[in-house]
Amino acid sequence: MARANARRGGRGGSRKAPEAESTEAPAVQMPYGANFQRQDLRRRKNTSASKGGKQSSKKLNQMYGKDGRLKRKYSNGPEEITGAPVTRRQDRQQRHQHQQIAALSRSSLLKIKTKNEPMSFSSAMTPELLATLQEGDEVADARPPDLEAGDEQEPTTGLAEVLQKVFGHESFRPGQQEAMESVLNKQKTLLLLATGSGKSLCYQLPAYLLREEGLTLVVSPLVSLMSDQLARLPKCLRGAVCSGQQSRDQVREVMRAVRARMVDVLFVSPERLAMWSFDGCGLPPIALACIDEAHCVSEWSHNFRPDYLRLSEYLQGALQARRLLALTATATKPTVQSVCDILQLERVVRSDRSFSVPELLAEKAQIRVQRANLAMDIRNVPDVDLQLREIIKVLRTEVNPTDSIIIYVWRRVTADQLAKQLRPYVKGGISAYHGSMLPEARSAVQGNFMGGKIRVVVATVAFGMGLDKPDIRMVLHYGLPKSIENYIQETGRCARDGLPGKCIALVCPKDYQAMRWLESGGHGGGTKSSVVRTLLRALLGNSDTYPRHALSKEALVVAGGRPEDFEEGGFQPYCVALDEKLASRELNASTDELHSVLAHLSRYAVGSVSVLSNFPTKLKLRFFKSDPQELIAIDPLLRQVLPLAKKVGPVYTLDTAKAVAVMGGTAGQLSTGLWQARGDEFSVEKAEYGYMVAVLRSVSEAEVDDWAEQISSINVRARASAVEKLDACFLALTRSAEARERQKVAEPDATESAADVTMNGLIDAYFSATEEPSAVVSGGTEERRRRLSAALGAEYHLASQARPLAQRPSAAFPSARGSGGAASSAAAPSERQRVTEGLVRATVARLLMDPDWPELPCSELDALVTCVAQFLAGVGSVVLPTLKWREHRFWGHFRNFGDFQHLEEHVHAAVEKCLPMVQKHKRQKTA
């Protein structure tokens, strides 16, 4: 295929359209790949830029000259962001600067270079090597050699010899050799090693040995983590990263190098892998697939990622990886069992020895989880003022003025405020770091911290994953960690050089109350069976909620169906494009919850449903110079695409699902073909990302109800598990702080810290438990209830006696005075409960009849109850965000209720009683 060379051809001159061979392009069913004929992009006579359209289109056209090129004043972006903002004015300036850069890179047909572009290749990929890359998408037969002609390479045999001669290490650390041998023997392996214990070497050395066989693919959850891993890759391995922060040209260069077999180790996100598994991106053979932070696979872990749930389907199914290695530092035994079940793993390797999965679950002995060079100190502080005084005292008296320190907080606003408050007390620089900062500002903070320009970083959990700074001497938790697993991960960033490090946690009951309130109330419709059932019926049942596009026989086979399922006159397979933002509003479920529901559906409905995530539901073609009708005459792909698109001015908007259903092939083939076709004549923009669900066979209503029940019960248990993990962390830290206080009185001269001993014991017990790890650290059921009641108040005691949320009927929750539940049947409601019910009912009625209360897009009763309960609790939701509604008089009216689950029960009973009256009032008012 001849590549367009308008840039090489210059601006002058004209050229006639290709003759017969172009105008008489063969008619093909799927004009993708080799069937695509590239258009001639040189400027033709008597053609001009398209005009008209919406205001945004006109503004965009103003940026380009008559030759279709970006005007000079727009060709260079603003100055790069090199530091974190300190004032609100600086933050506004940075955000405006970021918007300018992003707008130019989106709209420009030319590559705009920036100083802080993310690195794409490791140091072993030299410019001389990259210069040998050729155009084309064919996969090379063999890996190019490392050495120049005439050089000789000494053969190495055995893992120990490779470790010493190639990687420069004297010996293996505990667990490393066992993991490598298991992987090389093609056993699907889970590696459990503490943070900073050398997990990366366990895929780097096998990647070196397997580099002639194929590619090593490493799946990581964060772009920053991938960048750090790429920077630390040894010189003997050629590495690359493919992420969403790269430009299109960078991604194309990386993929050309991958297909040329120049890359030994490729780092990708699970979201990128999801796209590759469907579009046939032409990867070379995958010798080894690694899943970093593998605990993200399990719903019972402390940070579950829906995209991780389908990694086995992608890696072992679509991409046919020959070996599989999963790595994590923090996983309880229930999480280990879940990860091994989902990924179909056979062996588990710890630092002491190798196990089969049943052997590990039956193993009672637990090795020490926390590293021995870390000293833990836990302190109880009753309020926020004392928290601030205590942290100032620590910074003044307990650390060296030159030490590097990370201070963890749990809210973004706290990070900014605390950094400002501590600035007078810190020499060497202090800065905040959180997810709301611009990517350039976050990169600047991390770079300055790694380079020693900043000594202290006040950060949320977004900071530190993969951070390889060995001389951090202290990790200080100003706020409570969300779980013991989070605590291990965050403290594990301290003292990786093996020297002593100190980890201090300040435990404040008010912090715990607020965190538990948000954790228990932050979920939306994704946990409600009726809401999940509504979504599944809209996708799979007899519903016209979302437009459906019938699949041709060829498209059905590509989507994973069988030709015999295509019945003339019977069920017609179809596909549905689902806009994630619209669907999340309709169901009051976050996009993560929505993705979790569809990821679970793809597991339960194998053979019936195919789900494609990160799917651009719209493709927008913007024409700059030639009349599109001229291009149709010479381009077979555009000839089929444009009649399916909706035209507004110079922009043709294509419904991707409709095009795939009509033309056949996959969405990846369609978008790839258009990307290869774009140039000076037109551009392609992906928009309105969501999901494409292909329904391959008729699904009964009973199947839909069964899947909805299973999916919602999993999500309910996962949410309950998150709250239990927070409870366990609070109990463990509180008990350790109490041991410290007792030691100060009884043994003031003791050399061994009671807090450190107690915390280590509780952590090891937590990770060795096979069921309900959170119950182990509490010291018994009654002790747990006593401690949590003291922290949360009397309402927690009432709610804790109610039946667990996962055991309730799916259609509706029982009211506090209903017959369901042990507490209501054992005793009549107390006077306090009756007063509470009346107060909640009156508030709910006034809220629903308030003229400012909006018409919610979610019509399900459970979704309405959740919206109202979150509103009264002061918790933002998808349909009622905090920034818009926090000034309403009823916002947060019951934020001190004590337990969100208990409040939700009262709200459900109130809505059921008030809703008919509210609807009648609205009808009368309308009439």
Short mmCIF file of C-alpha atoms in Angstrom, two decimals, residues 141-338:
data_model
loop_
_atom_site.label_atom_id
_atom_site.label_comp_id
_atom_site.label_asym_id
_atom_site.label_seq_id
_atom_site.Cartn_x
_atom_site.Cartn_y
_atom_site.Cartn_z
CA ASP A 141 9.79 -13.60 11.47
CA ALA A 142 12.70 -13.22 13.90
CA ARG A 143 14.09 -10.80 16.46
CA PRO A 144 16.88 -8.51 15.16
CA PRO A 145 20.23 -9.38 16.79
CA ASP A 146 21.65 -7.35 19.68
CA LEU A 147 25.22 -7.21 18.46
CA GLU A 148 26.77 -5.86 15.29
CA ALA A 149 28.22 -8.21 12.72
CA GLY A 150 31.52 -9.68 13.79
CA ASP A 151 30.86 -9.50 17.54
CA GLU A 152 30.57 -12.68 19.48
CA GLN A 153 28.37 -13.39 22.45
CA GLU A 154 29.36 -15.82 25.16
CA PRO A 155 26.69 -18.43 25.75
CA THR A 156 25.18 -18.46 29.23
CA THR A 157 23.56 -21.46 30.79
CA GLY A 158 21.49 -21.58 33.95
CA LEU A 159 19.57 -18.92 35.84
CA ALA A 160 22.41 -18.18 38.28
CA GLU A 161 24.92 -17.59 35.49
CA VAL A 162 22.56 -15.25 33.62
CA LEU A 163 21.85 -13.41 36.89
CA GLN A 164 25.57 -12.77 37.46
CA LYS A 165 26.91 -12.20 33.94
CA VAL A 166 23.98 -10.35 32.38
CA PHE A 167 22.09 -8.67 35.24
CA GLY A 168 25.06 -8.12 37.56
CA HIS A 169 23.58 -9.59 40.75
CA GLU A 170 25.47 -11.99 42.96
CA SER A 171 22.56 -14.15 44.11
CA PHE A 172 18.79 -14.49 44.08
CA ARG A 173 16.58 -13.10 46.81
CA PRO A 174 14.16 -15.52 48.53
CA GLY A 175 11.40 -16.65 46.18
CA GLN A 176 12.86 -15.25 42.94
CA GLN A 177 14.49 -18.41 41.57
CA GLU A 178 11.46 -20.58 42.41
CA ALA A 179 9.16 -18.16 40.55
CA MET A 180 11.39 -18.07 37.45
CA GLU A 181 11.72 -21.84 37.28
CA SER A 182 7.96 -22.24 37.61
CA VAL A 183 7.32 -19.76 34.78
CA LEU A 184 9.94 -21.25 32.46
CA ASN A 185 8.33 -24.67 33.03
CA LYS A 186 5.08 -23.16 31.71
CA GLN A 187 3.28 -23.31 35.06
CA LYS A 188 0.80 -20.47 35.55
CA THR A 189 2.24 -18.81 38.63
CA LEU A 190 1.28 -16.26 41.29
CA LEU A 191 4.23 -14.59 43.03
CA LEU A 192 3.72 -13.13 46.52
CA LEU A 193 6.67 -10.94 47.55
CA ALA A 194 6.81 -7.91 49.81
CA THR A 195 7.17 -4.42 48.34
CA GLY A 196 10.80 -3.78 47.40
CA SER A 197 11.76 -7.49 47.37
CA GLY A 198 12.60 -7.74 43.67
CA LYS A 199 9.42 -8.82 41.89
CA SER A 200 10.45 -7.06 38.66
CA LEU A 201 13.48 -9.32 38.18
CA CYS A 202 11.14 -12.32 38.14
CA TYR A 203 9.84 -11.31 34.69
CA GLN A 204 12.93 -9.47 33.43
CA LEU A 205 15.25 -12.49 33.54
CA PRO A 206 12.74 -14.88 31.88
CA ALA A 207 12.05 -12.16 29.28
CA TYR A 208 15.77 -12.15 28.46
CA LEU A 209 15.85 -15.93 28.08
CA LEU A 210 12.65 -15.99 26.00
CA ARG A 211 13.33 -12.95 23.81
CA GLU A 212 14.01 -15.04 20.72
CA GLU A 213 10.79 -16.99 21.26
CA GLY A 214 8.54 -13.97 21.56
CA LEU A 215 7.40 -10.84 23.37
CA THR A 216 7.00 -10.39 27.13
CA LEU A 217 3.80 -8.43 27.82
CA VAL A 218 3.51 -6.68 31.22
CA VAL A 219 0.06 -5.43 32.27
CA SER A 220 0.20 -2.58 34.82
CA PRO A 221 -2.64 -0.54 36.34
CA LEU A 222 -1.07 2.95 36.24
CA VAL A 223 0.78 4.93 33.57
CA SER A 224 3.22 6.28 36.18
CA LEU A 225 4.01 2.71 37.27
CA MET A 226 4.67 1.66 33.67
CA SER A 227 6.98 4.64 33.13
CA ASP A 228 8.99 3.81 36.25
CA GLN A 229 9.27 0.14 35.25
CA LEU A 230 10.40 1.13 31.76
CA ALA A 231 13.06 3.48 33.14
CA ARG A 232 14.42 0.71 35.40
CA LEU A 233 14.57 -1.93 32.67
CA PRO A 234 18.12 -3.37 32.33
CA LYS A 235 20.24 -2.52 29.28
CA CYS A 236 20.05 -6.13 28.09
CA LEU A 237 16.32 -5.77 27.36
CA ARG A 238 14.64 -3.58 24.78
CA GLY A 239 11.51 -2.12 26.32
CA ALA A 240 8.57 0.03 25.25
CA VAL A 241 5.33 1.33 26.75
CA CYS A 242 1.98 1.88 25.08
CA SER A 243 -0.35 4.16 27.08
CA GLY A 244 -3.14 6.68 26.73
CA GLN A 245 -0.80 9.58 27.54
CA GLN A 246 1.17 9.12 24.32
CA SER A 247 0.41 10.87 21.07
CA ARG A 248 -0.94 8.90 18.12
CA ASP A 249 2.40 9.08 16.34
CA GLN A 250 4.19 7.73 19.41
CA VAL A 251 1.78 4.80 19.64
CA ARG A 252 2.23 4.01 15.96
CA GLU A 253 6.03 4.11 16.31
CA VAL A 254 5.88 1.77 19.32
CA MET A 255 3.63 -0.69 17.49
CA ARG A 256 5.90 -0.68 14.42
CA ALA A 257 8.83 -1.54 16.68
CA VAL A 258 6.79 -4.30 18.36
CA ARG A 259 5.81 -5.85 15.05
CA ALA A 260 9.44 -5.63 13.88
CA ARG A 261 10.34 -7.79 16.93
CA MET A 262 12.65 -5.05 18.24
CA VAL A 263 10.82 -4.89 21.61
CA ASP A 264 11.46 -7.57 24.23
CA VAL A 265 9.23 -6.18 27.00
CA LEU A 266 6.08 -4.17 26.33
CA PHE A 267 4.19 -2.42 29.16
CA VAL A 268 0.47 -1.87 28.59
CA SER A 269 -2.65 -1.04 30.60
CA PRO A 270 -5.56 -3.50 30.87
CA GLU A 271 -7.75 -1.00 29.01
CA ARG A 272 -5.35 -0.97 26.04
CA LEU A 273 -5.20 -4.76 26.16
CA ALA A 274 -9.00 -4.88 25.98
CA MET A 275 -8.88 -2.99 22.69
CA TRP A 276 -6.10 -5.15 21.29
CA SER A 277 -7.89 -8.39 22.08
CA PHE A 278 -10.70 -7.38 19.70
CA ASP A 279 -9.00 -5.49 16.88
CA GLY A 280 -6.29 -7.98 15.91
CA CYS A 281 -3.46 -5.49 16.28
CA GLY A 282 -0.91 -7.96 14.90
CA LEU A 283 1.25 -8.65 17.95
CA PRO A 284 4.12 -11.11 17.58
CA PRO A 285 4.00 -14.36 19.60
CA ILE A 286 3.67 -13.67 23.34
CA ALA A 287 6.18 -15.86 25.17
CA LEU A 288 5.29 -14.52 28.64
CA ALA A 289 2.38 -12.44 29.95
CA CYS A 290 2.83 -10.76 33.35
CA ILE A 291 0.05 -9.22 35.43
CA ASP A 292 1.46 -6.69 37.87
CA GLU A 293 -0.59 -5.77 40.97
CA ALA A 294 -2.57 -8.98 40.40
CA HIS A 295 -4.77 -8.40 43.45
CA CYS A 296 -6.71 -5.96 41.23
CA VAL A 297 -8.26 -9.06 39.60
CA SER A 298 -10.26 -9.97 42.70
CA GLU A 299 -13.47 -8.26 43.81
CA TRP A 300 -12.38 -8.93 47.42
CA SER A 301 -9.12 -7.01 47.15
CA HIS A 302 -8.60 -3.46 48.34
CA ASN A 303 -8.55 -1.94 44.83
CA PHE A 304 -10.48 -4.07 42.37
CA ARG A 305 -10.28 -3.02 38.69
CA PRO A 306 -13.06 -4.28 36.37
CA ASP A 307 -10.70 -4.45 33.37
CA TYR A 308 -8.49 -6.89 35.29
CA LEU A 309 -11.42 -9.30 35.57
CA ARG A 310 -11.17 -10.17 31.87
CA LEU A 311 -7.39 -10.50 31.59
CA SER A 312 -7.52 -14.29 31.39
CA GLU A 313 -9.95 -13.97 28.48
CA TYR A 314 -7.62 -11.52 26.72
CA LEU A 315 -4.21 -13.05 27.43
CA GLN A 316 -4.90 -16.77 27.34
CA GLY A 317 -7.82 -16.61 24.92
CA ALA A 318 -7.51 -13.94 22.23
CA LEU A 319 -3.74 -13.37 22.42
CA GLN A 320 -2.73 -16.97 23.30
CA ALA A 321 0.11 -16.18 25.70
CA ARG A 322 2.33 -19.23 26.25
CA ARG A 323 3.21 -18.49 29.91
CA LEU A 324 1.52 -16.51 32.66
CA LEU A 325 2.98 -14.82 35.76
CA ALA A 326 0.93 -12.76 38.22
CA LEU A 327 2.68 -10.59 40.81
CA THR A 328 1.47 -8.87 43.98
CA ALA A 329 2.76 -7.80 47.37
CA THR A 330 -0.54 -7.58 49.23
CA ALA A 331 -3.16 -10.31 49.05
CA THR A 332 -5.10 -12.10 51.77
CA LYS A 333 -5.85 -15.79 51.33
CA PRO A 334 -9.44 -15.16 50.10
CA THR A 335 -7.99 -12.73 47.54
CA VAL A 336 -5.34 -15.28 46.50
CA GLN A 337 -7.99 -17.93 45.97
CA SER A 338 -10.13 -15.53 43.91
#
